[in-house]
Short mmCIF file of C-alpha atoms in Angstrom, two decimals:
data_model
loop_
_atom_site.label_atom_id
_atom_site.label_comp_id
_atom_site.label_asym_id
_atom_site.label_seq_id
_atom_site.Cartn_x
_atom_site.Cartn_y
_atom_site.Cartn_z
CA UNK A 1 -25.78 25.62 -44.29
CA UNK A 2 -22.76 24.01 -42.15
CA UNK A 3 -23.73 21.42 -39.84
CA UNK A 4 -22.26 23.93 -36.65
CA UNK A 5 -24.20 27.12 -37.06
CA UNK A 6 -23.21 28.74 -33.81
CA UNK A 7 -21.93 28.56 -30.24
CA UNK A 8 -23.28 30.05 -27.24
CA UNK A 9 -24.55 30.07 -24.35
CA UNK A 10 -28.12 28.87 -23.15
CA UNK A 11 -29.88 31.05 -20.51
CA UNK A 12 -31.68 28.94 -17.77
CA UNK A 13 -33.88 31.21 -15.36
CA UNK A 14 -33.65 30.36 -11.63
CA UNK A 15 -36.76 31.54 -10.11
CA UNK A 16 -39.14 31.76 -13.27
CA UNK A 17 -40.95 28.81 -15.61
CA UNK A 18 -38.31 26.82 -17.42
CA UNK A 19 -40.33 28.22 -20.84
CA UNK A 20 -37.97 31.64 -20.63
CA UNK A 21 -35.07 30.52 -22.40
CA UNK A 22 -32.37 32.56 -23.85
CA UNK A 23 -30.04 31.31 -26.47
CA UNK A 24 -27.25 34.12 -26.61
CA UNK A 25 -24.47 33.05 -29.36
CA UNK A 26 -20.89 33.90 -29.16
CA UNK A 27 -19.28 36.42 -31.83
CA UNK A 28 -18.80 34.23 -35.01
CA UNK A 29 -19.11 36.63 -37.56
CA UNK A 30 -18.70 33.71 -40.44
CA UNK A 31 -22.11 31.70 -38.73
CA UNK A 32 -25.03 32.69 -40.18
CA UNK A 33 -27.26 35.17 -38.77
CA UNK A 34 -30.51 34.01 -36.57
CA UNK A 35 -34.05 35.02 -36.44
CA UNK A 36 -35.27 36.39 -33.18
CA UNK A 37 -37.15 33.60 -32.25
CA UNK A 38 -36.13 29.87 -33.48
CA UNK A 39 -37.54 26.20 -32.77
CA UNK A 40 -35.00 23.85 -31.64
CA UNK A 41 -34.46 20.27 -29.83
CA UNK A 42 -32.99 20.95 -26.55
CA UNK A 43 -31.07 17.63 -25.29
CA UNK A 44 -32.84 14.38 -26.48
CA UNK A 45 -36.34 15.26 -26.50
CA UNK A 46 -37.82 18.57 -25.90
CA UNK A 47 -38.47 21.08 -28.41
CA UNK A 48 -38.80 24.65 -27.43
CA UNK A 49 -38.96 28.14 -28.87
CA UNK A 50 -36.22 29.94 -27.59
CA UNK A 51 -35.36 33.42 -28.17
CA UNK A 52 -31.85 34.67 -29.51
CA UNK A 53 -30.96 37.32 -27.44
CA UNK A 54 -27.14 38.88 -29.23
CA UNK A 55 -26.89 41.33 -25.96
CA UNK A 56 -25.49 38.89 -24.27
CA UNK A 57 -26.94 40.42 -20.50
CA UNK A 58 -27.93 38.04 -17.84
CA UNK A 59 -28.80 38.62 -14.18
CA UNK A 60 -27.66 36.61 -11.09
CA UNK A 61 -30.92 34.86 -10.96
CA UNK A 62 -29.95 33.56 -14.28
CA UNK A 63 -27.41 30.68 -15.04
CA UNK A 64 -25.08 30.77 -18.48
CA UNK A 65 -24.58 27.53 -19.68
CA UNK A 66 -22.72 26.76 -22.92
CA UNK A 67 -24.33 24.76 -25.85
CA UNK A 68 -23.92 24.58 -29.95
CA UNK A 69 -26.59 24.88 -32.40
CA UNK A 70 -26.51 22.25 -35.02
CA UNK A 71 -28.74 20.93 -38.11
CA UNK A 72 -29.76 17.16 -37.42
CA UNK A 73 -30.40 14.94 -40.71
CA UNK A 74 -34.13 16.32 -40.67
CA UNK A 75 -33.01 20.11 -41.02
CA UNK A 76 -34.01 20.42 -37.60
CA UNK A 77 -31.59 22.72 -35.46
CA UNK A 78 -31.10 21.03 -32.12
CA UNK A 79 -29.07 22.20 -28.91
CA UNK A 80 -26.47 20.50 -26.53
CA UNK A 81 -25.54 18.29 -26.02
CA UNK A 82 -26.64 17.56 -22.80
CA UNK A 83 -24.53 15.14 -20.49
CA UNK A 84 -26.01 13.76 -16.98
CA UNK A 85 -24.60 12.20 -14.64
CA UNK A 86 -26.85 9.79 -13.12
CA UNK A 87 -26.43 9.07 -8.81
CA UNK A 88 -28.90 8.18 -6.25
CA UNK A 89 -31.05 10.71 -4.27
CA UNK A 90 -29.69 11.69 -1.10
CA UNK A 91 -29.92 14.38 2.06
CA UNK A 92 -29.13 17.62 -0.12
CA UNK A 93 -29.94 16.39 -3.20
CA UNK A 94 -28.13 13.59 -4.12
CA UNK A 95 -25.04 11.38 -3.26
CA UNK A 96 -21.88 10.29 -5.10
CA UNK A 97 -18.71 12.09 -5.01
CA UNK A 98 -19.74 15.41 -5.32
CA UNK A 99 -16.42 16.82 -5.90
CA UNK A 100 -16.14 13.89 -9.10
CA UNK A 101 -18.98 15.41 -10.36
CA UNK A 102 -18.24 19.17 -9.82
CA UNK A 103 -14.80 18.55 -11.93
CA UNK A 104 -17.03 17.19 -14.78
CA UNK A 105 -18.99 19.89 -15.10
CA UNK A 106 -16.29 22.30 -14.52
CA UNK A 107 -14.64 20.60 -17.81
CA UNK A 108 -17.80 20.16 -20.01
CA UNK A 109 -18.03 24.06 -19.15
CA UNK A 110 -14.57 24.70 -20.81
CA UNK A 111 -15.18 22.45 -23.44
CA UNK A 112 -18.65 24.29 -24.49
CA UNK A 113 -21.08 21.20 -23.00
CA UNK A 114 -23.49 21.01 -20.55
CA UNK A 115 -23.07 18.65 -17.54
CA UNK A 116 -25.62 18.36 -14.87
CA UNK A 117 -26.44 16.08 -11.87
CA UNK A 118 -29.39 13.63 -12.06
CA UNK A 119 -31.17 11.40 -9.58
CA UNK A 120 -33.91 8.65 -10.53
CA UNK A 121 -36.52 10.93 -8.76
CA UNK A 122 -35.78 13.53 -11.49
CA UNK A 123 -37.24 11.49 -14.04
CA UNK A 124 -40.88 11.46 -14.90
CA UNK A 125 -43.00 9.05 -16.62
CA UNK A 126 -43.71 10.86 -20.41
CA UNK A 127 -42.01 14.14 -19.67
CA UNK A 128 -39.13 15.65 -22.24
CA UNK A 129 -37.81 17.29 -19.36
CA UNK A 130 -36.38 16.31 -16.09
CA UNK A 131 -35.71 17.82 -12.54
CA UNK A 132 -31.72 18.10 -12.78
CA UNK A 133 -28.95 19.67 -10.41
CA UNK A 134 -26.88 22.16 -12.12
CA UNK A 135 -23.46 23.70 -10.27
CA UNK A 136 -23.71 27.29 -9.69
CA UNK A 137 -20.81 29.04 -11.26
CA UNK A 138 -21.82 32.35 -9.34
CA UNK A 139 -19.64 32.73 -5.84
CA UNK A 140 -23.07 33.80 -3.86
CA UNK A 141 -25.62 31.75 -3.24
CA UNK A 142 -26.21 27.83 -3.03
CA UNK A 143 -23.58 25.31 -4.86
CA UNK A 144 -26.13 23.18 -6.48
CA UNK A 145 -29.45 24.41 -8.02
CA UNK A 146 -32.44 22.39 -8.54
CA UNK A 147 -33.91 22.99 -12.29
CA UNK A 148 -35.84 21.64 -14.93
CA UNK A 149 -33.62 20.53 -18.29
CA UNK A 150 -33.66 18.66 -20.94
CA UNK A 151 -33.45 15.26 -21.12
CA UNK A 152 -29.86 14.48 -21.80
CA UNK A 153 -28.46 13.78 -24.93
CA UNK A 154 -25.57 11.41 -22.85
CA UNK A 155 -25.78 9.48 -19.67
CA UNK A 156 -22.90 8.64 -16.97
CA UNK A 157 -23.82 6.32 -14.72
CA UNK A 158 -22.14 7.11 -11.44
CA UNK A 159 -24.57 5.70 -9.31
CA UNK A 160 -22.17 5.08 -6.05
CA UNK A 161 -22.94 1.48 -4.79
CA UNK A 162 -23.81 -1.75 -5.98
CA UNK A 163 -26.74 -1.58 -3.35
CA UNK A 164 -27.97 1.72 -4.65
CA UNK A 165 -27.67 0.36 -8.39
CA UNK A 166 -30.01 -2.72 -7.58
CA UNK A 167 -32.54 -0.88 -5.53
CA UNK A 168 -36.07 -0.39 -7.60
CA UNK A 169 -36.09 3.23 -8.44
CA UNK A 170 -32.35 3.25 -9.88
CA UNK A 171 -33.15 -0.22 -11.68
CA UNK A 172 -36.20 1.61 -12.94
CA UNK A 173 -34.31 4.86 -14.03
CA UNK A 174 -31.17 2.59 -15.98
CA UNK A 175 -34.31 0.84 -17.63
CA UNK A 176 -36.19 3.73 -18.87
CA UNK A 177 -32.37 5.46 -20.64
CA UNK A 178 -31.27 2.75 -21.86
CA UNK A 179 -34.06 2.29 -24.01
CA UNK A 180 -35.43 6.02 -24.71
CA UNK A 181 -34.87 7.16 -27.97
CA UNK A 182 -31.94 9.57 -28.50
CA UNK A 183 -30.03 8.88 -25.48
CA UNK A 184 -26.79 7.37 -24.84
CA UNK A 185 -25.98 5.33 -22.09
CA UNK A 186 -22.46 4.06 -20.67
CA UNK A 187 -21.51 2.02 -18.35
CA UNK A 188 -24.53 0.60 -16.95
CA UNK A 189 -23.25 -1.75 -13.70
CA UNK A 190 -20.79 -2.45 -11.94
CA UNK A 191 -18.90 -5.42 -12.74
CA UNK A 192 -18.75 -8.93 -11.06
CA UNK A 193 -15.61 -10.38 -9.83
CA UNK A 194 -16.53 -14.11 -10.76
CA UNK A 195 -18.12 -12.89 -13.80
CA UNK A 196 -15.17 -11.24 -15.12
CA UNK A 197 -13.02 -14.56 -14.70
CA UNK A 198 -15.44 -16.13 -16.62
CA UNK A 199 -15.39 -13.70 -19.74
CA UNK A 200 -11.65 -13.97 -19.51
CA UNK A 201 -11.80 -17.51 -19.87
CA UNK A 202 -13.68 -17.85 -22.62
CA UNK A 203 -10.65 -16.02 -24.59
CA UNK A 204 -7.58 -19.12 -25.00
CA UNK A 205 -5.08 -15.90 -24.84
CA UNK A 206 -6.21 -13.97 -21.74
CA UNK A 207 -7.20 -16.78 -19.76
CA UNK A 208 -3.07 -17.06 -19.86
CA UNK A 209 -3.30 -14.21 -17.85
CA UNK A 210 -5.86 -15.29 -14.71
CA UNK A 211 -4.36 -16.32 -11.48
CA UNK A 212 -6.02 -19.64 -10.54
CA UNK A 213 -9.15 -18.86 -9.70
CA UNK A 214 -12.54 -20.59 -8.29
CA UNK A 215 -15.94 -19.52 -6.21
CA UNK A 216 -15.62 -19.68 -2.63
CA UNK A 217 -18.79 -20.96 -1.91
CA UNK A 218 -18.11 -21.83 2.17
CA UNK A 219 -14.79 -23.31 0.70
CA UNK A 220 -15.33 -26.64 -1.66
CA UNK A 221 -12.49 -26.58 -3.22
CA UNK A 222 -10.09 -25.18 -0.46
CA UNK A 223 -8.29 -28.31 0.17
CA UNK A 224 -7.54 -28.57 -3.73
CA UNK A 225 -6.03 -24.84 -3.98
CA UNK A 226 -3.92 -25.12 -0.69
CA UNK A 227 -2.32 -28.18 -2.00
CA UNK A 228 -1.54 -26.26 -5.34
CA UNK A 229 -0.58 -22.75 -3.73
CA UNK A 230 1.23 -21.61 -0.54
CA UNK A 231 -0.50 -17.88 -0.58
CA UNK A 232 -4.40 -17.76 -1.58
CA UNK A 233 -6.89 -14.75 -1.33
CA UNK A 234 -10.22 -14.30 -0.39
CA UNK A 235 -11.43 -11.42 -2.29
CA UNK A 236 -15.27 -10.75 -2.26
CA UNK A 237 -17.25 -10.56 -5.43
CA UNK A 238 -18.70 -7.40 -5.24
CA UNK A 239 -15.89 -5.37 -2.94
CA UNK A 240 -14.04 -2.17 -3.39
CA UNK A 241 -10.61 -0.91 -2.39
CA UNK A 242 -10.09 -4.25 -0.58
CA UNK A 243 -12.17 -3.98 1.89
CA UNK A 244 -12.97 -7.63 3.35
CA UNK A 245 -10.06 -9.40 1.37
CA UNK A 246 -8.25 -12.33 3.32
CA UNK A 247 -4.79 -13.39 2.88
CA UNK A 248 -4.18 -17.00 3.82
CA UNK A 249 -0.50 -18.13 3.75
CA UNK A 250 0.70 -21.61 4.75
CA UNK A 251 3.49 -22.03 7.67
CA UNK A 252 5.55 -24.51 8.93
CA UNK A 253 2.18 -25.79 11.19
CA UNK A 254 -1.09 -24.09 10.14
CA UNK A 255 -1.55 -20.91 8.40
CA UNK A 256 -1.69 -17.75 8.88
CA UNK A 257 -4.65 -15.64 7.83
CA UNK A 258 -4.71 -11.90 8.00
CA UNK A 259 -8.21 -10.19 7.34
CA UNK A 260 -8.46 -6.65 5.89
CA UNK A 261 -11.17 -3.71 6.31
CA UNK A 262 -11.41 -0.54 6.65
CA UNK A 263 -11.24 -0.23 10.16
CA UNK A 264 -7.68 -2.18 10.36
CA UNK A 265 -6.35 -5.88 10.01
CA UNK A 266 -6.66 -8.49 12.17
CA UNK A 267 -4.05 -11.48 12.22
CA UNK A 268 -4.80 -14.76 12.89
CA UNK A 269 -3.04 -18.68 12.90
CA UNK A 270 -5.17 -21.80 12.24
CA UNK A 271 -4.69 -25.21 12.08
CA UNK A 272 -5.06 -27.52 9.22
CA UNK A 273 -8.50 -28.74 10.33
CA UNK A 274 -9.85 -25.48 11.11
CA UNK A 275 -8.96 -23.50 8.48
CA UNK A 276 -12.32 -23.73 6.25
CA UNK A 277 -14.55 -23.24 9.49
CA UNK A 278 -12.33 -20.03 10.37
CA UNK A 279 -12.61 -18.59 6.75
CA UNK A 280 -16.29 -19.88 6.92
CA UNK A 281 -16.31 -17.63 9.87
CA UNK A 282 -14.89 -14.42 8.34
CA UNK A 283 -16.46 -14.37 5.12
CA UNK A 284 -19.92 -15.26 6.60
CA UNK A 285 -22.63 -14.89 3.68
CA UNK A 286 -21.05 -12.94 1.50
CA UNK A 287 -19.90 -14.26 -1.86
CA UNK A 288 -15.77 -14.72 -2.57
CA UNK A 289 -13.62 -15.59 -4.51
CA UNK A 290 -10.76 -17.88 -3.94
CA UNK A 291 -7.43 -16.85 -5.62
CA UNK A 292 -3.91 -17.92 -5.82
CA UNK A 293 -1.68 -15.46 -4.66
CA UNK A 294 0.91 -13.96 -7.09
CA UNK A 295 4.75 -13.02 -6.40
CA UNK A 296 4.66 -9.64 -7.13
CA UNK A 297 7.72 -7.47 -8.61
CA UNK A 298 8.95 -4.97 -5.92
CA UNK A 299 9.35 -1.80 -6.04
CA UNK A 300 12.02 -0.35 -2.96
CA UNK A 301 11.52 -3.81 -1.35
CA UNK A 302 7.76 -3.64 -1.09
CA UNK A 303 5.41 -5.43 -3.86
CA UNK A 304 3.10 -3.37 -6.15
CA UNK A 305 0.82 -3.58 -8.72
CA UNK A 306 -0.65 -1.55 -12.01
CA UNK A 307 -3.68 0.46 -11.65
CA UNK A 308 -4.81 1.31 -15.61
CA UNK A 309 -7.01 3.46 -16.53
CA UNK A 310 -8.81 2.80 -19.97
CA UNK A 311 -11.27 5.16 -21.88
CA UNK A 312 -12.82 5.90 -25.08
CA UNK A 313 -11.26 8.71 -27.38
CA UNK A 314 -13.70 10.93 -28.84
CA UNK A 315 -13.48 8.68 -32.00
CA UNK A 316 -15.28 6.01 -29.73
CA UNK A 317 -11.72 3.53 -29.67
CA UNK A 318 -10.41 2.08 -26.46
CA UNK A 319 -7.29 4.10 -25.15
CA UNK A 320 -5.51 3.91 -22.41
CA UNK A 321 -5.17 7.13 -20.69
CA UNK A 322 -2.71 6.52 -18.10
CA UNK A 323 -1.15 3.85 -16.23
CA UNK A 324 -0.03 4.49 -12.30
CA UNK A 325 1.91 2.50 -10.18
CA UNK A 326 0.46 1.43 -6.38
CA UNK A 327 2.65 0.14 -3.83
CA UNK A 328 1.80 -1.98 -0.55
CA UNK A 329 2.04 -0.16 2.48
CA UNK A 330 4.17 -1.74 5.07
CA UNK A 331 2.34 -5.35 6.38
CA UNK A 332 -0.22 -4.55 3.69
CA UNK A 333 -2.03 -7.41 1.81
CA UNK A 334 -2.76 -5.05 -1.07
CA UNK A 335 -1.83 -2.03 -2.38
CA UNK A 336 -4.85 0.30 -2.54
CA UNK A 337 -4.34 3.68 -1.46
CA UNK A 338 -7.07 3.47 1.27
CA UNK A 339 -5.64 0.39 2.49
CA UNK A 340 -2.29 2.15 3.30
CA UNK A 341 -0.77 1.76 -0.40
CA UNK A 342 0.83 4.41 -2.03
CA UNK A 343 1.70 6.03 -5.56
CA UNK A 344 4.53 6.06 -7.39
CA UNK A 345 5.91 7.33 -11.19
CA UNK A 346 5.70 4.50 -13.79
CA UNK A 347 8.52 5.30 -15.40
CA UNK A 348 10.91 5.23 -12.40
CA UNK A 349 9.33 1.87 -11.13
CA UNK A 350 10.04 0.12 -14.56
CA UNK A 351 13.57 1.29 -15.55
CA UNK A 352 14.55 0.63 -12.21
CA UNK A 353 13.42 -3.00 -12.60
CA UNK A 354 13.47 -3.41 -16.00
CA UNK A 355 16.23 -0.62 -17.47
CA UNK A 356 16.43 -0.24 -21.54
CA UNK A 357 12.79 -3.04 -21.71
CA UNK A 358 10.51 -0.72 -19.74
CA UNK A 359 9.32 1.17 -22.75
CA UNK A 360 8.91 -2.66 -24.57
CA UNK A 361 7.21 -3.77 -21.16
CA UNK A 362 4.57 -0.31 -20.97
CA UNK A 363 4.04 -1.23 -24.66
CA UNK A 364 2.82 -4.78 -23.58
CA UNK A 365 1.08 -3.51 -20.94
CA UNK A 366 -1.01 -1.10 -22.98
CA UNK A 367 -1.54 -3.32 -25.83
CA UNK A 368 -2.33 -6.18 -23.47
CA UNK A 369 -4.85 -3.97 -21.54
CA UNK A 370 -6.48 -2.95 -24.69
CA UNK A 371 -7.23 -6.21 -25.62
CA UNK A 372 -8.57 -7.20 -22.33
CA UNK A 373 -11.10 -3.60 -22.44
CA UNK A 374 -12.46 -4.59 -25.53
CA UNK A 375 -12.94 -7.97 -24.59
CA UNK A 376 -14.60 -7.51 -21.51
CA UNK A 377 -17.59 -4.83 -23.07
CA UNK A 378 -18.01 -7.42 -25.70
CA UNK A 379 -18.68 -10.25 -23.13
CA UNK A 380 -21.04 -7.87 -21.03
CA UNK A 381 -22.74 -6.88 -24.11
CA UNK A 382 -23.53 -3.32 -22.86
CA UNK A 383 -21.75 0.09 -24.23
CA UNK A 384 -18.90 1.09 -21.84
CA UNK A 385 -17.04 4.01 -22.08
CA UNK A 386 -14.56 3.61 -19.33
CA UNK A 387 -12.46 0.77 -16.54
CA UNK A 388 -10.16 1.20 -14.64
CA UNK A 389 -7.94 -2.31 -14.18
CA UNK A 390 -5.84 -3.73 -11.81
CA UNK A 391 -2.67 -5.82 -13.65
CA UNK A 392 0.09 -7.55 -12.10
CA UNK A 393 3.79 -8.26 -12.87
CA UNK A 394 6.24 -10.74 -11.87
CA UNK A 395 9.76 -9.99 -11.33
CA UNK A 396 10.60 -11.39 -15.24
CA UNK A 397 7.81 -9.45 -16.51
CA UNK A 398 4.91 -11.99 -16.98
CA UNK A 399 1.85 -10.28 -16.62
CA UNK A 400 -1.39 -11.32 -14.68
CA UNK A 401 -4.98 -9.57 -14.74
CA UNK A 402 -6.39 -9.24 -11.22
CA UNK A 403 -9.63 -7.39 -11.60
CA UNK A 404 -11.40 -4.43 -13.83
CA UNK A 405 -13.87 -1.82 -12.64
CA UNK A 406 -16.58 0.06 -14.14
CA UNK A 407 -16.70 2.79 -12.03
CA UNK A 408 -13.21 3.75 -11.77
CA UNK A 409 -11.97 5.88 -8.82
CA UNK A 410 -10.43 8.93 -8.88
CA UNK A 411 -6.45 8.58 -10.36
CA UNK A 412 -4.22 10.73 -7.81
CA UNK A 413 -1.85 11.27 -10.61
CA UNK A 414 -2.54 14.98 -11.90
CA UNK A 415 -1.81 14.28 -15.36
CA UNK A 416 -3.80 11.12 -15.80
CA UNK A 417 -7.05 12.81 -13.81
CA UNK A 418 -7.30 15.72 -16.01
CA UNK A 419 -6.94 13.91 -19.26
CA UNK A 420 -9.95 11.28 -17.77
CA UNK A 421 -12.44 14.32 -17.42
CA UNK A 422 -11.75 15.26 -20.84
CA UNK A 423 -12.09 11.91 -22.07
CA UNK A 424 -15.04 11.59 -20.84
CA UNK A 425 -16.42 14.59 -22.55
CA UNK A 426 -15.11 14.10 -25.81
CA UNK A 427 -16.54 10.37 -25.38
CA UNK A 428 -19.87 11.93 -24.60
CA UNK A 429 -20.11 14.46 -27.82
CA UNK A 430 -19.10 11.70 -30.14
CA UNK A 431 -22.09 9.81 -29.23
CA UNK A 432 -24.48 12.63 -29.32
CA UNK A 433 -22.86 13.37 -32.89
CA UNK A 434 -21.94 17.01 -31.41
CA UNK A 435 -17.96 16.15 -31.84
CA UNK A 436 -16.44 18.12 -34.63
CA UNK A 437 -15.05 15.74 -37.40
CA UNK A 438 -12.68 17.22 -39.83
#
C-alpha cells in the first residue's frame, strides 16, 4: 500500500461533541478504496474512529478542513498534519497579528494542511486534544471559531512579545511542546541582541563582519568607544523596529544625541562631561548595547540597509527567500519602515551602485547570510525554521551584520511575502514527514 492513500477533507462539527468526525476523500480513483469506518491518529496524539463519508455533503454548522491519510512505520494510518500557531490569550481570543495568521491558514488551506490558532490556555495537562481557533471559511457568521483539535503535528511560535514569551503560562506551554512526543517545534524565543554578538564572535570569519560592539551597562566603556568612533548607537537588547535606539554623533564641542520612539525623535547637544549621565538618563534601566556606527551606501542620497529574509525549504536547508532593500526616511537614524523608512527594488539599488558586480555582490550577500543562519541556530542550540536579518553595506561593498530576528515581520514586498507563507508550510510537512518525496 503507498505511503499517501488519500486526500480529503476532515469534517469538524461546530455545535456537536468533537467525537462526530467525517473524513470525506477527494476523487482519486488510483487510492485504494476505504472501509466505512477506520481508526486513525489525528495530529500528534489522538486516535479516533472516524467515518468515511464519499458524499461529500456538509452543512454550515460544519467546517471542511483539508488533511491526507498516510501509513506511519507501524501500519498505522494517521491524519494531518496539523500546524498551530502558538500566541498568547487575549480579549477575543487571542493576540498576535491576526491578519499574519489568517494568511497562514489561508495557504496551508491551498496547500491541503491544516493551520489553526493556539493559546497556552488551550492546552491541558494529559489531554490528546486541545481547545484551538480555527478561521471560518464560510462568509456568515463569526471569523474565528473556538474548537477542540488535535494536538498538532507542527508548532509556530508566534507568541507576539518578549514579555508575553517569559510570562508563566507561555513558558509553561513552550515547555510542555517542546518535549511531547510527536511534535515539532520552531523557533522557540526571540533572540538577544548581546547574545547574538557573542555567537558571532565565536566564528574567526563572521566576527569580520560585527561593528564594534560592547554592553552598555550605564556606559563603562563609553569613553573608550568615543575615542575610537565619531557616530555610536544605543540600541536596546531586546527592541523592535527601533524603537528606543540613540544616535550619538560627536561635533566640533559636544555631541549631538538624537533619541528615537515611536511617538517621534527628540534632539539633543551635550557636553563632554555630561554625556554618560544624559545617556544614563535616556536609557534608564533598560539593557543596551553600545555600537559603532557604520557609513552606510546610499541609495538617492539617503543611507539604507538589507532586510533578509531566511527560511527553511521543505527539504529542511537554509534558503534565503528574498532580500529587500530599506531606506532612511529623511533625518531618520534608521531605516525601518515604522520609523519613517521606506522600500525599494534590490535590483535597482545595486546596479545603480554597483552596475555589472550587483549580481556578484547579491551572490555574497546570500551566501554570506546563509552562513550566518546556520551559524546562529547552531549557537542557540534550538530548531529554527526562520530569521529575518538586518545586513549592512559600505559604499565599496564590505558587508557588516547588524542584527537577526526570530520572529520576522511581515516583508512588504509581494513576491517575497507569498513565497514566506509557503515556506513555512512546506517547512512544517517536512517535519511531520507529510511532504511528498519523489
Amino acid at each position: 500500500m503507498s505511503k499517501f492513500l488519500h486526500t480529503g477533507w476532515l469534517v469538524f462539527p461546530l455545535r456537536v461533541a468533537p467525537g462526530h468526525l467525517r473524513f470525506i476523500p477527494r476523487g482519486q480513483p488510483t487510492s485504494p478504496s476505504l472501509p466505512s469506518l477506520l481508526s486513525m491518529r489525528l495530529g500528534s496524539q489522538w486516535v479516533k474512529k472516524v467515518r468515511i463519508d464519499s458524499s461529500g455533503t456538509s452543512t454550515p454548522l460544519q467546517m471542511k478542513w483539508p488533511a491526507q491519510l498516510r501509513k506511519n512505520k507501524n501500519g498505522q494510518v494517521q491524519a494531518g498534519p496539523f500546524i498551530a500557531i502558538l500566541t498568547s490569550a487575549g480579549e477575543g481570543g487571542f493576540r498576535g497579528n491576526v491578519s499574519n495568521f489568517s494568511d497562514l491558514i489561508r495557504t496551508g488551506r491551498r496547500m491541503g494542511v491544516t493551520v489553526y490558532v493556539l493559546t497556552p490556555e488551550g492546552l491541558r495537562p494529559g489531554a490528546k486534544t486541545v481547545k484551538g481557533f480555527l478561521l471560518n471559511p464560510h462568509s456568515k457568521g463569526p471569523r474565528w471559531v473556538a474548537t477542540t483539535l488535535p494536538l498538532p503535528d507542527v508548532v509556530y511560535n508566534r507568541i507576539p512579545s518578549r514579555r508575553h514569551e517569559m510570562r508563566p503560562a507561555e513558558q509553561k506551554a513552550l515547555a510542555i511542546l517542546s518535549t511531547m512526543p510527536g511534535i515539532h517545534l520552531f523557533n522557540p524565543a526571540f533572540f538577544n541582541k548581546w547574545t547574538l554578538f557573542l555567537h558571532m564572535g565565536r566564528s574567526e570569519k563572521l566576527s569580520r563582519l560585527l561593528p564594534d560592539t560592547v554592553e552598555w551597562e550605564g556606559g563603562t566603556r563609553l569613553d573608550e568607544m568615543v575615542k575610537k568612533h565619531s557616530t555610536l548607537f544605543l540600541k536596546p537588547v531586546n527592541g523592535k523596529a527601533g524603537n528606543g535606539m540613540i544616535r550619538i554623533s560627536q561635533q566640533e564641542r559636544g555631541y549631538e544625541i538624537i533619541h528615537q520612539t515611536l511617538r517621534g525623535k527628540q534632539r539633543f547637544h551635550s557636553s563632554d562631561d555630561k554625556l554618560r549621565s544624559k545617556l544614563k538618563a535616556l536609557t534608564r534601566n533598560r539593557k543596551y548595547i553600545l555600537q559603532q556606527g557604520i557609513q552606510l551606501a546610499r541609495y538617492r542620497g539617503r543611507p539604507f540597509d538589507l532586510r533578509l529574509l531566511l527560511q527553511k525549504k521543505g527539504t529542511g536547508q537554509w534558503d534565503v527567500t528574498g532580500i529587500g532593500v530599506r531606506v532612511a526616511g529623511g533625518g531618520a537614524i534608521s531605516t525601518h519602515v515604522p520609523m519613517g523608512g521606506s522600500i525599494a527594488p534590490i535590483g535597482e539599488v545595486l546596479r545603480s551602485l554597483f552596475g555589472n558586480q550587483a549580481s556578484t555582490i547579491t551572490e555574497h550577500l546570500q551566501s554570506t547570510a546563509l552562513e550566518i543562519a546556520s551559524h546562529i541556530e547552531k549557537e542557540e542550540g534550538k530548531n529554527l525554521g526562520e530569521m529575518s536579518m538586518d545586513l549592512g553595506l559600505e559604499p565599496d561593498g564590505k558587508i557588516w551584520f547588524f542584527e537577526a530576528n526570530a520572529k520576522p515581520m511581515k516583508f512588504d514586498e509581494p513576491v517575497i511575502r507569498q513565497k514566506s507563507l509557503r515556506r513555512l508550510i512546506e517547512y512544517s510537512l517536512y517535519l511531520s514527514g507529510y511532504a511528498r518525496r519523489s
